[in-house]
Amino acid sequence: MDERQALTAFGALSQETRLRLLRLLVVAGPEGIAAGSLAGQVEVSPSNVSFHLKELERSGLVTARRDARSIVYSAEYDALSGLIRFLMEDCCLGRPEICAPALAAPCCQPGEGTRQ
């Protein structure tokens, strides 16, 4: 991920509704969630959630696919990994022992829900 892509991703995530949507999609896994269901979960109108999902899609952090009459959105895990790598690539001026705790923390915690 280059700096321009990272800025676009951070810009998309700087809005509360979009951050909440992305977190829900990360929890949902590769199967994703239909846009209508997401609107209900974040308690915004379908048109509002559609606007925010388009911004996340434009940033490369989510993908969309049609499933019958629904549009299903999924987190783009490669892009999220790229964003993390971008943040950590110059970590600690070549002293990896400083970054080790952050990098070793498991990303999947069984039984933990999303913070909202």
Tab-separated table of C-alpha atoms in Angstrom, residues 22-113:
chain	number	residue	atom	x	y	z
A	22	LEU	CA	-16.150	-1.731	8.516
A	23	ARG	CA	-15.928	-3.248	11.992
A	24	LEU	CA	-19.228	-5.072	11.419
A	25	LEU	CA	-17.955	-6.385	8.090
A	26	VAL	CA	-14.704	-7.587	9.648
A	27	VAL	CA	-16.713	-9.522	12.247
A	28	ALA	CA	-18.981	-10.979	9.541
A	29	GLY	CA	-16.063	-12.545	7.718
A	30	PRO	CA	-15.813	-13.268	3.993
A	31	GLU	CA	-19.541	-14.011	3.707
A	32	GLY	CA	-20.263	-10.328	4.283
A	33	ILE	CA	-23.557	-8.646	5.131
A	34	ALA	CA	-26.320	-7.269	2.925
A	35	ALA	CA	-26.531	-3.483	2.814
A	36	GLY	CA	-30.072	-3.469	4.209
A	37	SER	CA	-29.029	-5.485	7.236
A	38	LEU	CA	-26.070	-3.183	7.828
A	39	ALA	CA	-28.392	-0.168	7.772
A	40	GLY	CA	-30.455	-1.711	10.548
A	41	GLN	CA	-27.410	-2.601	12.616
A	42	VAL	CA	-25.936	0.899	12.520
A	43	GLU	CA	-29.391	2.509	12.732
A	44	VAL	CA	-29.106	4.754	9.694
A	45	SER	CA	-31.257	4.995	6.590
A	46	PRO	CA	-30.524	2.626	3.694
A	47	SER	CA	-29.552	5.573	1.467
A	48	ASN	CA	-27.160	6.855	4.130
A	49	VAL	CA	-25.526	3.450	4.615
A	50	SER	CA	-25.249	3.058	0.852
A	51	PHE	CA	-23.362	6.361	0.635
A	52	HIS	CA	-20.920	5.284	3.345
A	53	LEU	CA	-20.417	1.811	1.866
A	54	LYS	CA	-19.598	3.363	-1.515
A	55	GLU	CA	-16.916	5.463	0.189
A	56	LEU	CA	-15.452	2.371	1.839
A	57	GLU	CA	-15.578	0.541	-1.483
A	58	ARG	CA	-13.883	3.456	-3.265
A	59	SER	CA	-11.109	3.342	-0.657
A	60	GLY	CA	-10.574	-0.377	-1.347
A	61	LEU	CA	-11.457	-1.468	2.181
A	62	VAL	CA	-14.661	-3.297	1.204
A	63	THR	CA	-15.978	-5.108	-1.835
A	64	ALA	CA	-19.551	-5.509	-3.029
A	65	ARG	CA	-21.300	-8.349	-4.839
A	66	ARG	CA	-24.863	-8.888	-5.939
A	67	ASP	CA	-26.782	-11.730	-4.316
A	68	ALA	CA	-30.261	-11.936	-5.846
A	69	ARG	CA	-31.835	-8.566	-5.034
A	70	SER	CA	-29.304	-7.602	-2.368
A	71	ILE	CA	-25.867	-6.033	-2.484
A	72	VAL	CA	-23.620	-7.866	-0.039
A	73	TYR	CA	-20.536	-6.093	1.276
A	74	SER	CA	-17.421	-7.786	2.625
A	75	ALA	CA	-14.275	-6.489	4.263
A	76	GLU	CA	-11.256	-6.527	1.959
A	77	TYR	CA	-8.788	-8.263	4.271
A	78	ASP	CA	-5.787	-7.830	1.951
A	79	ALA	CA	-6.316	-4.060	1.965
A	80	LEU	CA	-6.694	-4.014	5.752
A	81	SER	CA	-3.475	-6.026	6.097
A	82	GLY	CA	-1.781	-3.590	3.733
A	83	LEU	CA	-2.899	-0.679	5.874
A	84	ILE	CA	-1.461	-2.309	8.987
A	85	ARG	CA	1.800	-3.076	7.157
A	86	PHE	CA	1.951	0.555	5.992
A	87	LEU	CA	1.649	1.747	9.596
A	88	MET	CA	4.212	-0.708	10.929
A	89	GLU	CA	6.811	-0.827	8.149
A	90	ASP	CA	9.138	1.695	9.770
A	91	CYS	CA	8.343	0.559	13.280
A	92	CYS	CA	10.706	1.468	16.051
A	93	LEU	CA	13.679	2.440	13.876
A	94	GLY	CA	14.826	-1.112	13.308
A	95	ARG	CA	14.255	-2.305	16.859
A	96	PRO	CA	11.617	-5.018	16.371
A	97	GLU	CA	11.552	-5.932	20.060
A	98	ILE	CA	9.660	-2.693	20.707
A	99	CYS	CA	6.948	-3.573	18.158
A	100	ALA	CA	6.807	-7.269	19.009
A	101	PRO	CA	3.946	-6.981	21.536
A	102	ALA	CA	1.723	-5.141	19.040
A	103	LEU	CA	2.542	-7.552	16.230
A	104	ALA	CA	2.148	-10.650	18.405
A	105	ALA	CA	-1.325	-9.710	19.689
A	106	PRO	CA	-3.834	-12.117	18.184
A	107	CYS	CA	-6.409	-10.470	15.971
A	108	CYS	CA	-9.087	-13.060	16.647
A	109	GLN	CA	-10.241	-13.228	20.235
A	110	PRO	CA	-12.836	-15.983	20.728
A	111	GLY	CA	-15.881	-14.790	22.595
A	112	GLU	CA	-15.167	-11.093	22.238
A	113	GLY	CA	-17.741	-8.948	20.491
